[in-house]
Coordinates of C-alpha atoms in Angstrom, one line a residue:
M1 CA 17.7 -0.6 -0.8
G2 CA 17.8 3.0 -1.7
D3 CA 21.3 3.5 -0.4
F4 CA 22.9 0.8 -2.4
H5 CA 24.3 0.4 -5.9
V6 CA 22.8 -2.9 -6.8
R7 CA 22.9 -5.3 -9.7
K8 CA 21.6 -8.8 -10.6
I9 CA 23.5 -11.8 -9.3
A10 CA 25.5 -13.0 -12.4
D11 CA 26.3 -16.6 -11.6
E12 CA 26.7 -19.2 -8.8
H13 CA 30.2 -17.8 -8.0
D14 CA 28.6 -14.3 -7.6
R15 CA 25.9 -15.8 -5.4
R16 CA 28.4 -17.6 -3.1
R17 CA 30.3 -14.4 -2.8
M18 CA 27.2 -12.5 -1.7
Y19 CA 26.3 -15.2 0.8
Q20 CA 29.8 -15.1 2.3
H21 CA 29.5 -11.3 2.8
A22 CA 26.1 -11.8 4.5
L23 CA 27.5 -14.5 6.8
N24 CA 30.6 -12.4 7.7
D25 CA 28.3 -9.5 8.5
I26 CA 26.2 -11.6 10.9
E27 CA 29.3 -12.9 12.6
A28 CA 30.6 -9.4 12.9
F29 CA 27.2 -8.2 14.2
E30 CA 27.2 -10.8 16.9
F31 CA 30.7 -9.9 18.0
M32 CA 29.7 -6.2 18.2
L33 CA 26.7 -7.2 20.4
K34 CA 28.9 -9.3 22.7
E35 CA 31.5 -6.5 23.0
K36 CA 28.8 -3.8 23.6
M37 CA 29.9 -1.7 20.7
F38 CA 26.4 -0.1 20.3
E39 CA 24.9 3.1 21.4
D40 CA 23.0 2.6 24.7
G41 CA 22.1 6.1 25.7
D42 CA 18.8 8.0 25.6
P43 CA 16.7 7.0 22.6
W44 CA 16.0 9.0 19.5
I45 CA 12.9 8.8 17.2
G46 CA 12.5 9.4 13.4
A47 CA 10.0 8.9 10.6
E48 CA 9.6 8.5 6.9
Q49 CA 6.6 10.0 5.1
E50 CA 5.4 8.5 1.8
L51 CA 3.3 10.6 -0.5
C52 CA 1.1 10.4 -3.6
I53 CA 1.2 13.0 -6.4
V54 CA -2.1 13.8 -8.3
D55 CA -3.0 16.1 -11.1
K56 CA -5.7 18.8 -11.2
H57 CA -8.3 16.0 -11.8
Y58 CA -6.9 14.0 -8.8
D59 CA -5.5 11.2 -10.9
P60 CA -1.9 9.9 -10.4
T61 CA 0.8 11.7 -12.3
T62 CA 4.3 10.7 -13.4
S63 CA 6.0 13.9 -12.3
A64 CA 7.9 12.8 -9.2
L65 CA 11.4 13.4 -10.6
D66 CA 10.4 16.8 -11.9
L67 CA 8.9 17.9 -8.6
L68 CA 11.9 16.6 -6.7
D69 CA 14.2 18.7 -8.9
K70 CA 12.1 21.8 -8.2
I71 CA 11.7 21.1 -4.5
D72 CA 15.5 20.7 -4.2
D73 CA 15.4 19.6 -0.5
E74 CA 17.6 16.6 0.7
H75 CA 14.7 15.5 3.0
Y76 CA 12.7 14.5 -0.2
T77 CA 13.6 11.5 -2.2
N78 CA 12.1 9.2 -4.9
E79 CA 10.0 6.1 -4.6
L80 CA 9.3 3.0 -6.7
A81 CA 6.6 4.7 -8.8
L82 CA 6.6 8.1 -10.5
F83 CA 3.4 9.1 -8.6
N84 CA 5.1 8.7 -5.2
M85 CA 7.7 10.6 -3.2
E86 CA 9.1 10.3 0.3
I87 CA 10.1 12.7 3.0
N88 CA 12.8 11.6 5.5
L89 CA 12.2 13.6 8.7
D90 CA 15.2 14.6 10.9
P91 CA 15.6 12.4 14.0
L92 CA 14.9 13.9 17.4
P93 CA 15.7 12.8 21.0
L94 CA 12.7 11.3 22.7
H95 CA 11.8 14.0 25.3
G96 CA 10.2 17.4 25.8
T97 CA 8.2 18.6 22.8
C98 CA 9.7 16.1 20.3
F99 CA 6.3 15.3 18.8
S100 CA 5.3 18.9 18.3
Q101 CA 8.7 19.5 16.7
M102 CA 8.2 16.5 14.4
E103 CA 4.7 17.7 13.4
S104 CA 6.0 21.2 12.6
S105 CA 8.9 19.8 10.6
L106 CA 6.5 17.6 8.6
I107 CA 4.1 20.4 7.9
N108 CA 6.9 22.7 6.8
L109 CA 8.3 20.1 4.5
M110 CA 4.9 19.3 3.1
Q111 CA 4.4 23.0 2.4
K112 CA 7.5 23.0 0.2
G113 CA 5.9 20.2 -1.7
Y114 CA 2.5 21.9 -1.9
N115 CA 4.1 25.1 -3.3
V116 CA 6.0 23.4 -6.1
A117 CA 3.1 21.0 -7.0
K118 CA 0.7 24.0 -7.2
K119 CA 2.9 25.6 -9.9
H120 CA 2.4 22.4 -11.9
N121 CA -1.4 22.2 -11.3
E122 CA -0.8 19.2 -9.1
H123 CA -1.2 18.2 -5.4
I124 CA 0.6 16.0 -2.9
L125 CA -1.5 13.8 -0.7
M126 CA -0.8 11.6 2.4
T127 CA -3.1 8.5 2.1
G128 CA -2.7 4.8 2.5
I129 CA -3.9 3.9 -1.0
L130 CA -4.8 6.6 -3.4
P131 CA -8.5 6.1 -4.2
T132 CA -8.1 7.2 -7.9
L133 CA -5.4 4.6 -8.7
N134 CA -6.4 2.3 -11.5
Y135 CA -4.8 -0.8 -13.0
H136 CA -3.4 1.1 -16.0
H137 CA -1.4 3.3 -13.6
L138 CA 0.8 0.2 -12.9
H139 CA 2.1 0.1 -16.5
A140 CA 5.9 0.0 -16.7
D141 CA 5.9 3.6 -17.8
Y142 CA 5.0 4.5 -14.2
M143 CA 8.0 2.9 -12.6
T144 CA 10.7 5.3 -11.6
P145 CA 13.5 4.9 -14.1
I146 CA 16.3 4.1 -11.6
E147 CA 18.3 0.9 -12.1
R148 CA 17.8 -0.5 -8.6
Y149 CA 14.0 -0.7 -9.0
E150 CA 14.1 -2.5 -12.4
T151 CA 16.8 -4.8 -11.0
L152 CA 14.8 -5.7 -8.0
S153 CA 11.6 -6.2 -10.0
Q154 CA 13.3 -8.5 -12.6
A155 CA 15.1 -10.5 -9.9
L156 CA 11.9 -11.1 -7.8
S157 CA 10.0 -11.9 -11.0
A158 CA 12.7 -14.5 -12.0
I159 CA 12.4 -16.2 -8.6
R160 CA 8.6 -16.4 -8.8
G161 CA 8.7 -17.6 -12.4
S162 CA 5.4 -16.0 -13.3
K163 CA 3.4 -12.8 -12.9
F164 CA 2.7 -11.5 -9.4
E165 CA -0.9 -12.2 -8.5
V166 CA -3.3 -10.4 -6.1
Y167 CA -6.3 -12.2 -4.8
M168 CA -8.2 -10.4 -2.0
Q169 CA -11.6 -10.8 -0.5
G170 CA -13.5 -8.1 1.4
V171 CA -16.9 -6.7 0.6
D172 CA -15.7 -7.0 -3.0
D173 CA -13.3 -9.5 -4.5
L174 CA -10.2 -8.5 -6.5
I175 CA -8.2 -10.9 -8.7
M176 CA -5.4 -9.4 -10.8
S177 CA -1.9 -10.2 -12.1
L178 CA 1.1 -8.0 -13.0
G179 CA 4.5 -8.7 -14.5
S180 CA 6.4 -6.4 -12.2
V181 CA 6.5 -5.4 -8.5
L182 CA 4.4 -2.2 -9.1
F183 CA 1.5 -3.5 -7.1
E184 CA 3.7 -2.5 -4.2
A185 CA 3.6 1.1 -5.4
C186 CA -0.1 1.3 -4.5
N187 CA 1.0 1.4 -0.8
T188 CA 2.0 4.6 0.9
S189 CA 2.9 4.5 4.6
F190 CA 4.2 6.5 7.6
Q191 CA 7.1 4.6 8.9
L192 CA 8.2 5.1 12.5
H193 CA 11.7 4.6 14.1
L194 CA 12.6 4.1 17.7
Q195 CA 16.2 3.6 18.9
I196 CA 16.6 0.5 21.1
K197 CA 19.3 -0.5 23.6
P198 CA 20.9 -3.8 22.4
D199 CA 20.3 -5.5 25.8
E200 CA 16.6 -4.6 25.6
F201 CA 16.1 -5.4 21.9
V202 CA 14.7 -8.9 22.3
D203 CA 12.0 -7.9 24.7
Q204 CA 11.2 -4.7 22.9
H205 CA 10.9 -6.4 19.5
N206 CA 8.5 -8.9 21.0
W207 CA 6.5 -6.2 22.6
S208 CA 6.3 -4.3 19.3
Q209 CA 4.8 -7.5 17.8
M210 CA 2.3 -7.8 20.7
I211 CA 0.9 -4.3 20.3
A212 CA 0.9 -4.2 16.5
G213 CA -2.7 -5.4 16.1
P214 CA -4.3 -2.9 18.5
V215 CA -2.2 0.0 17.3
L216 CA -3.1 -0.8 13.7
S217 CA -6.8 -1.0 14.5
A218 CA -6.9 2.6 15.5
C219 CA -5.0 3.9 12.5
V220 CA -6.4 2.0 9.4
N221 CA -6.7 4.3 6.4
S222 CA -6.6 2.1 3.2
P223 CA -10.0 0.4 2.5
L224 CA -10.2 0.9 -1.3
L225 CA -8.1 -0.5 -4.2
F226 CA -9.2 0.1 -7.8
G227 CA -12.7 1.0 -6.5
N228 CA -13.0 -2.3 -4.5
E229 CA -13.9 -2.3 -0.9
L230 CA -11.4 -4.8 0.6
W231 CA -9.7 -4.7 4.1
A232 CA -9.8 -1.9 6.6
E233 CA -6.0 -1.7 5.9
T234 CA -5.7 -3.2 2.5
R235 CA -2.0 -2.4 2.3
I236 CA -1.2 -5.3 4.6
A237 CA -2.5 -8.0 2.3
L238 CA -1.5 -6.1 -0.9
F239 CA 2.1 -5.6 0.1
K240 CA 2.5 -9.2 1.0
Q241 CA 1.1 -10.4 -2.3
S242 CA 2.8 -7.8 -4.4
L243 CA 6.3 -9.2 -3.6
D244 CA 5.4 -12.9 -3.0
T245 CA 7.9 -15.0 -4.8
R246 CA 6.3 -18.3 -3.8
S247 CA 4.6 -20.5 -6.3
S248 CA 2.3 -23.5 -5.7
Q249 CA 3.8 -25.1 -8.9
K250 CA 7.3 -25.2 -7.5
F251 CA 6.8 -26.2 -3.8
L252 CA 4.5 -28.4 -1.8
R253 CA 5.9 -27.5 1.6
M254 CA 5.2 -24.3 3.5
K255 CA 7.4 -21.4 2.6
L256 CA 7.3 -17.9 4.0
P257 CA 6.4 -14.9 1.9
R258 CA 9.0 -12.1 1.7
V259 CA 6.5 -9.8 3.4
Y260 CA 5.5 -11.3 6.7
F261 CA 4.7 -10.7 10.4
G262 CA 7.2 -13.2 11.8
R263 CA 7.5 -16.9 12.7
G264 CA 7.8 -16.6 16.5
W265 CA 9.1 -14.5 19.4
L266 CA 12.8 -13.6 19.4
K267 CA 14.5 -15.7 22.0
D268 CA 18.1 -14.6 22.6
S269 CA 19.5 -12.1 20.2
P270 CA 18.6 -9.5 17.5
A271 CA 20.9 -11.5 15.1
E272 CA 18.1 -14.1 14.9
L273 CA 16.2 -11.8 12.6
W274 CA 19.0 -11.6 10.0
K275 CA 19.8 -15.3 10.3
N276 CA 16.2 -16.0 9.5
D277 CA 16.4 -13.8 6.4
V278 CA 19.5 -15.7 5.1
M279 CA 18.0 -19.2 5.9
R280 CA 14.5 -18.5 4.5
F281 CA 14.8 -16.2 1.5
P282 CA 16.9 -16.6 -1.7
L283 CA 19.3 -13.8 -2.5
V284 CA 17.9 -11.3 -4.9
V285 CA 20.6 -8.8 -5.7
T286 CA 24.2 -8.0 -4.9
S287 CA 26.6 -5.1 -5.1
D288 CA 30.2 -4.5 -6.2
D289 CA 31.1 -2.2 -3.3
L290 CA 30.7 -4.7 -0.4
S291 CA 33.5 -4.7 2.2
D292 CA 34.9 -7.3 4.6
S293 CA 33.2 -6.6 7.9
K294 CA 35.5 -8.9 9.9
E295 CA 38.5 -7.2 8.5
A296 CA 37.1 -3.8 9.5
L297 CA 36.7 -5.0 13.1
R298 CA 40.3 -6.3 13.1
K299 CA 41.4 -2.7 12.0
G300 CA 39.4 -1.2 14.9
E301 CA 36.8 0.2 12.5
I302 CA 33.0 0.0 12.6
P303 CA 31.8 -2.2 9.7
D304 CA 28.9 -1.0 7.6
L305 CA 27.4 -4.6 7.3
R306 CA 26.3 -3.7 3.8
G307 CA 25.9 -7.3 2.6
I308 CA 23.3 -8.4 5.2
R309 CA 21.6 -5.0 5.1
L310 CA 21.2 -5.3 1.3
H311 CA 19.6 -8.7 1.7
N312 CA 17.5 -7.5 4.6
G313 CA 16.3 -4.7 2.2
T314 CA 14.7 -7.3 0.0
T315 CA 12.6 -8.9 2.8
Y316 CA 9.9 -7.1 4.7
T317 CA 8.8 -7.6 8.2
W318 CA 6.2 -5.2 9.7
N319 CA 8.5 -4.5 12.7
R320 CA 12.0 -4.4 11.2
M321 CA 15.4 -4.2 12.9
C322 CA 17.5 -1.4 11.5
Y323 CA 21.3 -1.1 11.9
G324 CA 22.2 2.6 12.2
F325 CA 25.8 2.7 10.8
S326 CA 28.1 5.3 12.3
K327 CA 31.9 5.4 12.2
K328 CA 31.9 6.3 15.9
K329 CA 29.1 4.2 17.5
P330 CA 26.3 2.4 15.6
H331 CA 22.8 1.9 17.0
L332 CA 19.8 -0.4 16.7
R333 CA 16.3 0.7 15.8
I334 CA 12.9 -0.9 15.4
E335 CA 11.1 0.4 12.4
C336 CA 7.3 0.2 12.5
R337 CA 6.2 -0.3 8.9
Y338 CA 2.6 -1.2 9.1
L339 CA 1.0 2.2 9.6
P340 CA -0.6 4.0 6.6
A341 CA 0.1 7.5 5.5
G342 CA -2.5 10.1 6.5
P343 CA -5.0 11.3 6.8
T344 CA -3.4 14.4 8.2
A345 CA -0.1 15.4 9.9
I346 CA -1.7 15.7 13.3
D347 CA -3.3 12.2 13.0
E348 CA 0.0 10.7 11.9
I349 CA 2.0 12.3 14.8
A350 CA -0.8 11.1 17.2
N351 CA -0.3 7.6 15.8
F352 CA 3.4 8.0 16.4
A353 CA 3.0 9.2 20.0
F354 CA 0.6 6.3 20.7
W355 CA 3.1 3.7 19.4
I356 CA 6.1 5.3 21.1
G357 CA 4.2 5.6 24.4
L358 CA 3.2 1.9 24.3
M359 CA 6.7 0.8 23.3
K360 CA 8.1 2.7 26.4
S361 CA 5.4 1.3 28.8
E362 CA 5.6 -1.7 31.0
P363 CA 3.9 -4.7 29.5
E364 CA 1.4 -6.6 31.6
G365 CA 3.5 -9.5 33.0
G366 CA 6.7 -7.6 32.7
V367 CA 9.2 -7.3 29.8
E368 CA 9.4 -11.0 29.4
F369 CA 5.6 -11.3 29.0
W370 CA 6.2 -13.2 25.7
K371 CA 7.4 -16.3 27.5
N372 CA 3.8 -16.9 28.6
Q373 CA 2.0 -15.6 25.5
S374 CA 1.2 -17.2 22.2
F375 CA 2.9 -15.7 19.2
K376 CA 0.2 -16.9 16.9
S377 CA -2.4 -14.9 18.9
A378 CA -0.3 -11.7 18.4
K379 CA -0.1 -12.5 14.6
N380 CA -3.8 -13.3 14.4
N381 CA -4.6 -10.0 16.2
F382 CA -2.6 -8.1 13.6
L383 CA -4.3 -9.8 10.7
R384 CA -7.8 -9.3 12.2
A385 CA -7.0 -5.6 12.8
A386 CA -6.0 -5.2 9.2
R387 CA -9.3 -6.7 8.1
Y388 CA -11.7 -5.1 10.5
G389 CA -10.0 -2.0 12.1
L390 CA -11.9 -0.9 15.2
N391 CA -14.4 -3.6 14.8
T392 CA -11.8 -6.2 15.8
V393 CA -12.1 -8.3 19.0
F394 CA -8.6 -9.1 20.2
D395 CA -7.2 -12.0 22.1
W396 CA -5.5 -10.0 24.8
Y397 CA -3.7 -12.1 27.4
G398 CA -6.2 -14.9 26.9
K399 CA -9.4 -12.7 27.0
N400 CA -11.5 -11.5 24.1
V401 CA -11.5 -7.7 24.3
P402 CA -13.1 -5.3 21.7
A403 CA -10.6 -2.9 20.1
K404 CA -12.4 0.2 21.4
Q405 CA -12.5 -1.0 25.0
L406 CA -8.9 -2.2 24.9
I407 CA -7.5 1.0 23.6
L408 CA -9.5 3.4 25.8
E409 CA -9.3 1.5 29.0
Q410 CA -5.9 -0.1 28.9
L411 CA -3.6 1.0 26.1
L412 CA -4.0 4.8 26.2
P413 CA -3.2 4.9 30.0
M414 CA -0.2 2.7 29.3
A415 CA 0.9 5.0 26.4
R416 CA 0.5 8.1 28.7
Q417 CA 2.7 6.5 31.4
G418 CA 5.3 5.5 28.8
L419 CA 5.5 9.0 27.4
E420 CA 5.7 10.5 30.9
K421 CA 8.5 8.2 31.8
S422 CA 10.4 9.3 28.7
G423 CA 10.2 12.9 29.6
V424 CA 7.7 14.1 27.0
L425 CA 6.0 17.2 28.2
P426 CA 2.4 17.0 29.4
A427 CA 1.1 19.4 26.7
D428 CA 2.5 17.1 23.9
I429 CA 1.1 14.0 25.6
E430 CA -2.4 15.5 26.0
K431 CA -2.4 17.0 22.4
Y432 CA -1.7 13.8 20.6
L433 CA -3.2 11.1 22.8
S434 CA -6.4 13.0 22.9
V435 CA -6.5 12.7 19.1
I436 CA -6.4 8.9 19.4
E437 CA -9.0 9.0 22.2
K438 CA -11.5 11.1 20.3
R439 CA -11.0 9.0 17.1
V440 CA -11.5 5.7 18.9
A441 CA -14.4 7.0 21.0
A442 CA -16.2 8.2 17.8
E443 CA -15.4 4.8 16.2
T444 CA -14.3 6.5 13.0
T445 CA -10.9 5.6 11.5
G446 CA -9.8 6.9 8.1
S447 CA -11.1 3.7 6.6
D448 CA -14.5 4.2 8.3
W449 CA -14.8 7.7 6.9
T450 CA -13.7 6.7 3.5
I451 CA -16.1 3.8 3.1
R452 CA -19.1 5.7 4.5
N453 CA -18.5 8.6 2.1
F454 CA -17.5 6.4 -0.9
R455 CA -20.8 4.5 -0.7
S456 CA -22.9 7.8 -0.4
L457 CA -21.1 9.5 -3.2
S458 CA -21.1 6.4 -5.5
K459 CA -24.9 6.2 -5.1
H460 CA -25.3 9.7 -6.5
Y461 CA -22.4 10.2 -8.9
G462 CA -20.9 6.8 -9.6
E463 CA -17.7 5.3 -8.2
A464 CA -15.2 7.1 -10.4
I465 CA -16.5 10.6 -9.4
A466 CA -16.8 9.4 -5.8
E467 CA -13.1 8.4 -5.8
K468 CA -12.1 11.9 -7.0
E469 CA -14.3 13.6 -4.5
L470 CA -12.7 11.6 -1.7
V471 CA -9.3 12.9 -2.8
N472 CA -10.6 16.4 -3.1
Q473 CA -12.1 16.4 0.5
S474 CA -9.0 14.7 2.0
L475 CA -6.8 17.3 0.5
K476 CA -8.9 20.1 2.0
Y477 CA -8.8 18.6 5.5
Q478 CA -5.1 17.7 5.1
K479 CA -4.0 21.2 4.2
A480 CA -6.0 22.6 7.2
N481 CA -4.5 19.8 9.4
T482 CA -7.9 19.0 10.8
P483 CA -7.8 15.8 12.8
L484 CA -9.9 13.0 11.4
H485 CA -12.4 12.9 14.3
A486 CA -13.5 16.4 13.3
W487 CA -14.0 15.6 9.6
E488 CA -17.6 16.0 8.3
D489 CA -19.2 13.7 5.8
V490 CA -19.2 15.0 2.2
A491 CA -22.3 16.9 1.4
I492 CA -24.3 15.6 -1.6
K493 CA -24.9 18.4 -4.1
E494 CA -26.1 18.8 -7.6
Y495 CA -23.5 19.6 -10.2
S496 CA -22.9 19.0 -13.9
L497 CA -20.6 16.0 -14.5
A498 CA -19.4 17.8 -17.6
E499 CA -17.7 20.4 -15.3
K500 CA -15.6 17.6 -13.8
N501 CA -14.0 16.9 -17.3
P502 CA -14.8 13.2 -16.9
T503 CA -12.9 10.4 -18.7
V504 CA -14.3 7.1 -20.0
E505 CA -13.6 5.3 -16.7
Q506 CA -15.7 7.8 -14.8
L507 CA -18.8 7.1 -17.0
M508 CA -18.5 3.5 -18.1
S509 CA -20.4 0.6 -16.5
T510 CA -18.1 -2.1 -15.0
D511 CA -20.7 -4.6 -13.9
I512 CA -20.8 -6.4 -17.3
Y513 CA -22.3 -9.6 -18.6
S514 CA -20.4 -11.4 -21.3
V515 CA -20.5 -14.7 -23.2
R516 CA -18.0 -17.0 -24.8
E517 CA -17.8 -17.7 -28.5
S518 CA -19.3 -21.2 -28.1
D519 CA -22.3 -20.0 -26.1
S520 CA -25.7 -20.4 -27.8
V521 CA -27.6 -17.5 -29.3
E522 CA -30.5 -18.5 -27.2
L523 CA -28.4 -17.8 -24.1
V524 CA -27.4 -14.5 -25.6
K525 CA -31.0 -13.5 -26.3
S526 CA -32.0 -14.4 -22.7
I527 CA -29.2 -12.4 -21.1
L528 CA -30.1 -9.3 -23.3
N529 CA -33.8 -9.6 -22.4
W530 CA -33.4 -10.4 -18.7
N531 CA -31.2 -7.4 -18.1
K532 CA -32.8 -5.0 -20.7
I533 CA -29.4 -4.3 -22.2
H534 CA -28.4 -3.7 -25.8
H535 CA -24.8 -5.0 -26.0
L536 CA -23.2 -8.2 -25.0
P537 CA -19.4 -8.6 -25.2
V538 CA -17.9 -11.9 -26.3
E539 CA -14.6 -13.0 -24.7
D540 CA -12.3 -16.0 -25.5
L541 CA -10.9 -18.4 -23.0
D542 CA -8.0 -16.1 -22.3
G543 CA -10.4 -13.3 -21.4
D544 CA -9.6 -11.2 -24.5
L545 CA -12.4 -9.3 -26.1
V546 CA -13.1 -10.9 -29.5
G547 CA -16.6 -9.7 -30.4
L548 CA -19.8 -7.9 -29.6
I549 CA -23.5 -8.8 -30.1
T550 CA -26.3 -6.3 -30.1
D551 CA -30.0 -6.9 -29.4
G552 CA -30.6 -5.5 -32.9
T553 CA -28.7 -8.3 -34.5
V554 CA -30.8 -10.9 -32.5
E555 CA -34.0 -9.2 -33.4
R556 CA -33.2 -9.1 -37.1
L557 CA -32.4 -12.8 -37.1
E558 CA -35.8 -13.5 -35.5
K559 CA -37.6 -11.3 -38.1
E560 CA -35.8 -13.1 -40.9
G561 CA -37.1 -16.4 -39.5
A562 CA -33.7 -17.7 -38.6
K563 CA -33.5 -20.3 -35.9
L564 CA -31.6 -19.2 -32.8
C565 CA -29.6 -22.4 -32.7
C566 CA -26.2 -21.1 -33.8
F567 CA -23.4 -19.9 -31.6
A568 CA -22.3 -16.4 -30.5
K569 CA -19.3 -16.6 -32.8
D570 CA -21.6 -16.9 -35.8
I571 CA -23.4 -13.6 -35.2
M572 CA -21.0 -11.4 -33.3
L573 CA -19.4 -8.3 -34.7
T574 CA -15.6 -8.7 -34.9
D575 CA -14.6 -5.4 -36.5
L576 CA -14.8 -3.6 -33.2
V577 CA -14.3 0.0 -32.2
T578 CA -13.1 0.3 -28.7
V579 CA -12.0 3.1 -26.3
Q580 CA -9.5 3.3 -23.4
P581 CA -10.4 4.0 -19.8
Q582 CA -8.4 7.3 -19.8
D583 CA -9.9 8.7 -23.0
S584 CA -11.5 12.1 -22.7
M585 CA -15.2 13.0 -23.2
E586 CA -14.4 14.9 -26.4
K587 CA -12.8 11.9 -27.9
I588 CA -15.6 9.4 -27.1
K589 CA -18.3 11.8 -28.3
S590 CA -16.5 12.0 -31.7
V591 CA -16.2 8.2 -31.8
F592 CA -19.9 7.8 -31.2
E593 CA -20.8 10.3 -33.9
K594 CA -18.3 9.1 -36.5
F595 CA -19.3 5.4 -36.3
K596 CA -23.0 6.0 -35.4
L597 CA -22.7 3.7 -32.4
S598 CA -24.9 3.3 -29.3
G599 CA -22.3 1.4 -27.3
L600 CA -18.5 1.1 -27.0
P601 CA -16.5 -1.6 -25.3
V602 CA -13.8 -0.2 -23.0
T603 CA -10.5 -2.2 -23.1
Y604 CA -7.1 -2.2 -21.5
D605 CA -4.4 -4.5 -22.8
K606 CA -7.1 -6.4 -24.9
K607 CA -9.1 -7.0 -21.7
L608 CA -12.7 -5.8 -21.4
V609 CA -12.9 -3.4 -18.4
G610 CA -16.2 -1.7 -19.1
M611 CA -19.0 -0.7 -21.4
L612 CA -19.9 2.9 -22.4
T613 CA -23.3 3.7 -23.9
L614 CA -25.1 6.8 -25.2
T615 CA -27.1 6.7 -22.0
D616 CA -23.9 7.0 -20.0
L617 CA -22.8 9.9 -22.2
A618 CA -26.2 11.7 -21.7
K619 CA -25.4 12.0 -18.0
V620 CA -22.6 14.4 -19.0
D621 CA -24.2 16.0 -22.1
P622 CA -28.0 16.1 -21.8
G623 CA -28.1 17.0 -25.5
T624 CA -26.9 13.5 -26.5
R625 CA -29.4 11.7 -28.5
V626 CA -30.0 8.3 -26.8
G627 CA -31.0 6.4 -29.9
Y628 CA -30.0 2.9 -30.9
S629 CA -28.2 1.5 -33.9
E630 CA -25.7 -1.3 -34.5

């Protein structure tokens, strides 16, 4: 959508106008395919690099537009959130040292970003999901203030009719809702492009679907979201749910999400993909500068097909068809959208070479392999790879094959042959495919390394500090361009938490017990005693914090001879002092001292997200008196 001036659809007349443009574009597209008006020469490759921006404490910033102004390079552009940017790499012909050239170009462009960010005491990072992201970073203030993003968010929200909801199950569970599409901004990817000859497009697209699961399994790098261990590649489920306009309250029949793998193999034409978009998904936005594609063809001009491309930009398949508009001769591409950013430039280019090599290889059973293979098996392989990474067992041509065995014994030799056939030089082939080979042989993807070190660091320092240390270590290896298989685990060392300038969210407890207003005081007393805690929050039916009960209050009632037969609402404190997750240590120390408290509820948007006690504060400042008062 980035290339279009878009707006909301005003009324039904406006909607019919947009549909007519889309239909005309598809008709023109089919005519162009029939008349062989597309580029069919040697293929080119390209890539898009999405990035995260963090401050000196490794938390997300809102400085993207300022950095872009200072970087002043046309390869850089904005993204949905103010803590993201994107680099568009120059396309290259697929031969020779194209991958080494792509890596050098990426490193040089990243260095421009590093240099500017450093002057602002900031960093740029390539990672699938930034470990230090938190829910409050998805507030509307973090959306890039460009009209098309707000327009898209409002239009998709209107179709859904309610907040977007995320429900994911992994080692941990995550349930959240949001009134905009900013969940999508948590995802950062490395998107790959390969030019395809029109006559080969159907078979090539089907092959891209077939290999998606195995390729993803070797490249997963996004296991954490808001401190929760979810999927090996959490982006896959998160992206789907972040833009899902379906609602169980509106429809009983099956409907496709706007982010999806596909419904079946292509049969006859690339146009089937765009026809599916028009048939399956309501129009979201339109534009005032759409042209008549059929009229352009009558004039002997190449149409830009902006109507259908605009609609296609509001639906998201993991292997997307792209129309490369040119006034001389357009081309078709397949865009691989499922790979995460990071962890280093050499790892990303290795992933790129692996994918391209497989795309240019000869599938088992020939190019029309798909006529004898189940599409649902390919889809299931993809989803299992997203969940389990290299621990996946694939259904590969009817046999169950572990990911490691499939990649090392079958797919890497195929990728090598595909690259050799394309004229890529042996040095490039060996450099990048050996990175994949060593990573898979070591059974350590970016997700494996992240989870292993997150657990170790969390045990010693807590989750919030662990998340920051993961970013710190990733940046170090990224700037050195050290391939993942050579990364060492993070050493556990003693240091003062105070030196890390911690915020509330780094010190608070998040595993909290709570009660409702109507719960009995006897239950309150039991929970306090069983867990040896001093504070018990009270929430209403909407999940808002409405009170706090201390063990001191319960003890006083008992000493006074009162029967514990009343309810939580009768004894809870309602004049509450609370703090926010991002509050500084200096602020919370002053709050504790001013109000003579021993515990503080931590809230965000009226919701309880944690508890902070003097014991937690003593971890930072050993001089803190761990006493107790109400």
